[in-house]
Amino acid sequence: AQSVTQLGSHVSVSEGALVLLRCNYSSSVPPYLFWYVQYPNQGLQLLLKYTSAATLVKGINGFEAEFKKSETSFHLTKPSAHMSDAAEYFCAVSEEYGNKLVFGAGTILRVKS
Amino acid sequence: EAQVTQNPRYLITVTGKKLTVTCSQNMNHEYMSWYRQDPGLGLRQIYYSMNVEVTDKGDVPEGYKVSRKEKRNFPLILESPSPNQTSLYFCASSLLAVSYNEQFFGPGTRLTVL
């Protein structure tokens, strides 16, 4: 079964600093990978997804993620954090058959002014 | 506006009192799914539906039922709720039941079972 590990349940950065949220996956086949964001009291919104077209994936709100097969990683980055980025972020891998998403435990991002 | 809606958004109930959480999507999506979110565990799939009249268990189906009689609706039924079902529930849908399809999520239903 596939699994996702997000390192760090809480990450705190200063406004304007680099954001790095870590995600490692286990999969026996090339996976489809997703990053979702959840703002307080809201549902999940897709930030970006990897579907093997390119290893560097650009998403909304200035976020991007790089797929590294050798490291089984799909870390999320943003060059300069904004206060509005404060939210919980989930990395997910899609099962090979069907459409089930397997989620990591989530990382809460705090942005300090 | 394309969206997934859930009702109610908040619900407090007592052990054993049957309840239904509704989910509806207006995007003509084939695939629908229910997840529960618990702190430190992320989201876990409860049930999913590949199409009308086709449903199957996810990772944590115990204590839940679903039905898919119409394409747009996918209600989640708790026949006899227990306190361990206190959680945040999300309904999601996607165009097709394929791995690369994005899933669209509803706003969530926060359920408390006393």
Coordinates of C-alpha atoms in Angstrom, one line a residue:
Chain A
A1 CA 0.0 0.0 0.0
Q2 CA 1.1 3.5 -0.7
S3 CA 1.9 5.9 2.1
V4 CA 2.9 9.5 2.5
T5 CA 5.1 11.0 5.2
Q6 CA 5.2 14.8 5.9
L7 CA 8.1 15.8 8.1
G8 CA 7.2 18.4 10.6
S9 CA 3.6 18.8 11.9
H10 CA 4.2 22.5 12.4
V11 CA 6.5 24.8 10.4
S12 CA 7.0 28.5 11.4
V13 CA 8.6 31.0 9.0
S14 CA 8.9 34.8 8.9
E15 CA 7.1 36.8 6.3
G16 CA 9.3 37.0 3.2
A17 CA 11.3 33.9 4.1
L18 CA 11.5 30.7 2.1
V19 CA 8.8 28.1 2.7
L20 CA 9.8 24.5 2.5
L21 CA 7.3 21.7 3.4
R22 CA 8.6 18.2 3.1
C23 CA 6.8 15.2 1.7
N24 CA 8.1 11.7 1.1
Y25 CA 6.1 8.9 -0.5
S26 CA 6.3 5.2 -0.9
S27 CA 5.2 3.7 -4.1
S28 CA 6.2 0.8 -6.2
V29 CA 5.2 2.5 -9.4
P30 CA 5.5 6.1 -10.6
P31 CA 2.9 7.9 -8.6
Y32 CA 0.5 10.8 -9.1
L33 CA 1.2 13.3 -6.3
F34 CA -0.8 16.2 -5.1
W35 CA -0.4 19.1 -2.6
Y36 CA -3.6 20.5 -1.1
V37 CA -4.1 23.5 1.2
Q38 CA -6.7 23.9 3.9
Y39 CA -7.5 27.4 5.2
P40 CA -9.2 27.6 8.6
N41 CA -12.8 26.4 8.4
Q42 CA -12.6 25.6 4.8
G43 CA -12.3 22.5 2.5
L44 CA -9.2 21.4 0.7
Q45 CA -8.0 23.3 -2.3
L46 CA -5.6 21.9 -4.9
L47 CA -2.3 23.7 -5.0
L48 CA -0.6 21.6 -7.6
K49 CA -0.2 18.1 -8.9
Y50 CA 2.5 15.9 -10.5
T51 CA 1.4 13.6 -13.3
S52 CA 4.9 12.8 -14.8
A53 CA 4.8 15.5 -17.5
A54 CA 7.6 17.6 -15.7
T55 CA 9.5 17.1 -12.5
L56 CA 9.2 20.7 -11.5
V57 CA 5.5 21.6 -11.0
K58 CA 4.2 25.1 -10.6
G59 CA 1.0 25.7 -8.7
I60 CA -1.2 28.5 -7.5
N61 CA -0.2 31.3 -5.2
G62 CA 3.5 31.1 -6.1
F63 CA 4.0 27.5 -4.8
E64 CA 6.0 24.9 -6.7
A65 CA 7.1 21.4 -6.0
E66 CA 9.9 19.2 -7.4
F67 CA 9.5 15.4 -8.0
K68 CA 12.7 13.5 -7.1
K69 CA 12.3 9.9 -7.9
S70 CA 15.7 8.9 -6.4
E71 CA 14.7 10.5 -3.1
T72 CA 11.0 9.6 -3.3
S73 CA 10.2 13.2 -2.4
F74 CA 7.9 15.9 -3.5
H75 CA 8.7 18.9 -1.4
L76 CA 6.6 22.1 -1.6
T77 CA 8.4 25.4 -1.8
K78 CA 7.6 29.1 -2.0
P79 CA 10.4 31.7 -2.3
S80 CA 8.7 34.3 -0.1
A81 CA 6.1 33.6 2.5
H82 CA 3.1 35.8 2.9
M83 CA 0.8 36.1 5.9
S84 CA -2.1 34.7 3.8
D85 CA -0.1 31.4 3.3
A86 CA -0.8 30.4 6.9
A87 CA -2.8 27.2 6.6
E88 CA -2.5 23.5 6.8
Y89 CA -0.9 21.7 3.9
F90 CA -1.5 18.1 2.8
C91 CA 0.6 16.0 0.5
A92 CA -1.2 13.1 -1.1
V93 CA -0.5 10.2 -3.5
S94 CA -3.1 8.7 -5.7
E95 CA -3.5 4.9 -5.9
E96 CA -2.5 3.4 -9.3
Y97 CA -6.1 2.1 -9.9
G98 CA -9.1 4.1 -9.1
N99 CA -9.0 7.5 -7.6
K100 CA -8.3 7.0 -3.9
L101 CA -6.0 9.6 -2.3
V102 CA -3.7 8.6 0.5
F103 CA -2.9 11.7 2.6
G104 CA 0.0 12.6 4.8
A105 CA -0.7 13.8 8.3
G106 CA -0.5 17.4 7.3
T107 CA 1.8 20.4 8.1
I108 CA 0.5 23.5 9.7
L109 CA 2.3 26.6 8.4
R110 CA 2.6 29.6 10.6
V111 CA 3.8 32.9 9.1
K112 CA 5.2 35.5 11.6
S113 CA 5.2 39.2 10.9
Chain B
E1 CA -20.5 28.1 -9.6
A2 CA -19.0 24.7 -9.7
Q3 CA -18.9 23.3 -6.3
V4 CA -19.4 20.4 -3.8
T5 CA -21.9 21.2 -1.0
Q6 CA -22.4 19.5 2.3
N7 CA -25.1 19.8 4.9
P8 CA -25.1 20.3 7.7
R9 CA -21.8 22.1 8.3
Y10 CA -21.9 21.5 12.1
L11 CA -23.8 18.8 14.0
I12 CA -23.9 17.7 17.6
T13 CA -25.8 14.5 18.3
V14 CA -26.0 11.7 20.9
T15 CA -24.8 8.1 20.7
G16 CA -27.2 5.9 18.7
K17 CA -29.2 8.6 17.0
K18 CA -29.2 7.9 13.2
L19 CA -28.0 10.8 11.1
T20 CA -27.3 11.6 7.4
V21 CA -24.8 14.0 6.0
T22 CA -25.7 15.1 2.5
C23 CA -23.2 15.8 -0.3
S24 CA -24.1 17.2 -3.7
Q25 CA -21.9 18.2 -6.7
N26 CA -23.0 20.2 -9.7
M27 CA -20.1 19.3 -12.0
N28 CA -21.4 16.1 -13.5
H29 CA -18.6 14.2 -11.9
E30 CA -18.5 10.4 -12.1
Y31 CA -16.5 9.8 -8.9
M32 CA -17.4 10.8 -5.4
S33 CA -15.8 9.9 -2.1
W34 CA -16.1 10.5 1.7
Y35 CA -13.1 11.2 3.9
R36 CA -12.7 11.8 7.6
Q37 CA -10.1 14.1 9.0
D38 CA -8.6 13.6 12.5
P39 CA -5.6 15.5 14.0
G40 CA -2.3 13.9 13.2
L41 CA -3.9 11.4 10.9
G42 CA -4.6 13.5 7.8
L43 CA -7.6 12.4 5.8
R44 CA -8.7 8.8 5.5
Q45 CA -11.2 7.5 3.0
I46 CA -14.5 6.0 4.3
Y47 CA -16.4 5.1 1.1
Y48 CA -16.2 5.9 -2.5
S49 CA -18.4 5.6 -5.6
M50 CA -17.1 5.1 -9.2
N51 CA -20.5 5.9 -10.7
V52 CA -24.2 5.7 -10.0
E53 CA -25.2 2.5 -8.1
V54 CA -21.5 1.6 -7.7
T55 CA -20.0 2.0 -4.2
D56 CA -17.1 0.4 -2.3
K57 CA -15.4 0.6 1.0
G58 CA -12.4 2.7 1.7
D59 CA -9.9 2.4 4.6
V60 CA -12.3 3.1 7.5
P61 CA -15.8 2.1 6.5
E62 CA -17.0 0.6 9.9
G63 CA -20.1 2.3 11.2
Y64 CA -20.9 4.1 8.0
K65 CA -23.2 3.5 5.0
V66 CA -23.5 5.3 1.7
S67 CA -25.7 5.3 -1.4
R68 CA -25.4 6.7 -4.9
K69 CA -28.9 6.7 -6.5
E70 CA -28.2 9.8 -8.5
K71 CA -25.0 11.1 -10.1
R72 CA -24.9 14.3 -8.2
N73 CA -25.7 13.1 -4.6
F74 CA -23.7 10.9 -2.3
P75 CA -25.1 10.9 1.3
L76 CA -23.2 9.5 4.2
I77 CA -25.3 7.6 6.8
L78 CA -24.4 6.9 10.4
E79 CA -27.0 4.3 11.5
S80 CA -25.9 4.3 15.2
P81 CA -23.2 7.0 15.8
S82 CA -20.6 6.5 18.5
P83 CA -18.2 9.0 20.1
N84 CA -15.3 7.6 18.1
Q85 CA -17.0 9.0 15.0
T86 CA -16.6 12.5 16.2
S87 CA -14.6 14.0 13.4
L88 CA -14.4 16.4 10.5
Y89 CA -15.9 14.9 7.3
F90 CA -15.3 15.9 3.7
C91 CA -17.0 14.9 0.6
A92 CA -15.0 15.0 -2.7
S93 CA -15.7 14.5 -6.3
S94 CA -13.7 14.1 -9.5
L95 CA -14.6 14.0 -13.2
L96 CA -13.5 10.4 -13.7
A97 CA -12.2 7.6 -11.4
V98 CA -8.6 7.9 -12.7
S99 CA -5.5 8.5 -10.6
Y100 CA -4.5 11.8 -12.2
N101 CA -7.8 13.5 -11.8
E102 CA -8.0 16.3 -9.2
Q103 CA -10.6 15.8 -6.5
F104 CA -12.8 18.8 -5.5
F105 CA -13.7 19.0 -1.8
G106 CA -16.7 20.2 0.0
P107 CA -16.4 22.7 2.9
G108 CA -16.6 19.9 5.5
T109 CA -19.0 18.8 8.2
R110 CA -17.9 18.9 11.8
L111 CA -19.7 16.1 13.7
T112 CA -19.6 15.7 17.5
V113 CA -21.2 12.6 19.0
L114 CA -21.8 12.8 22.8

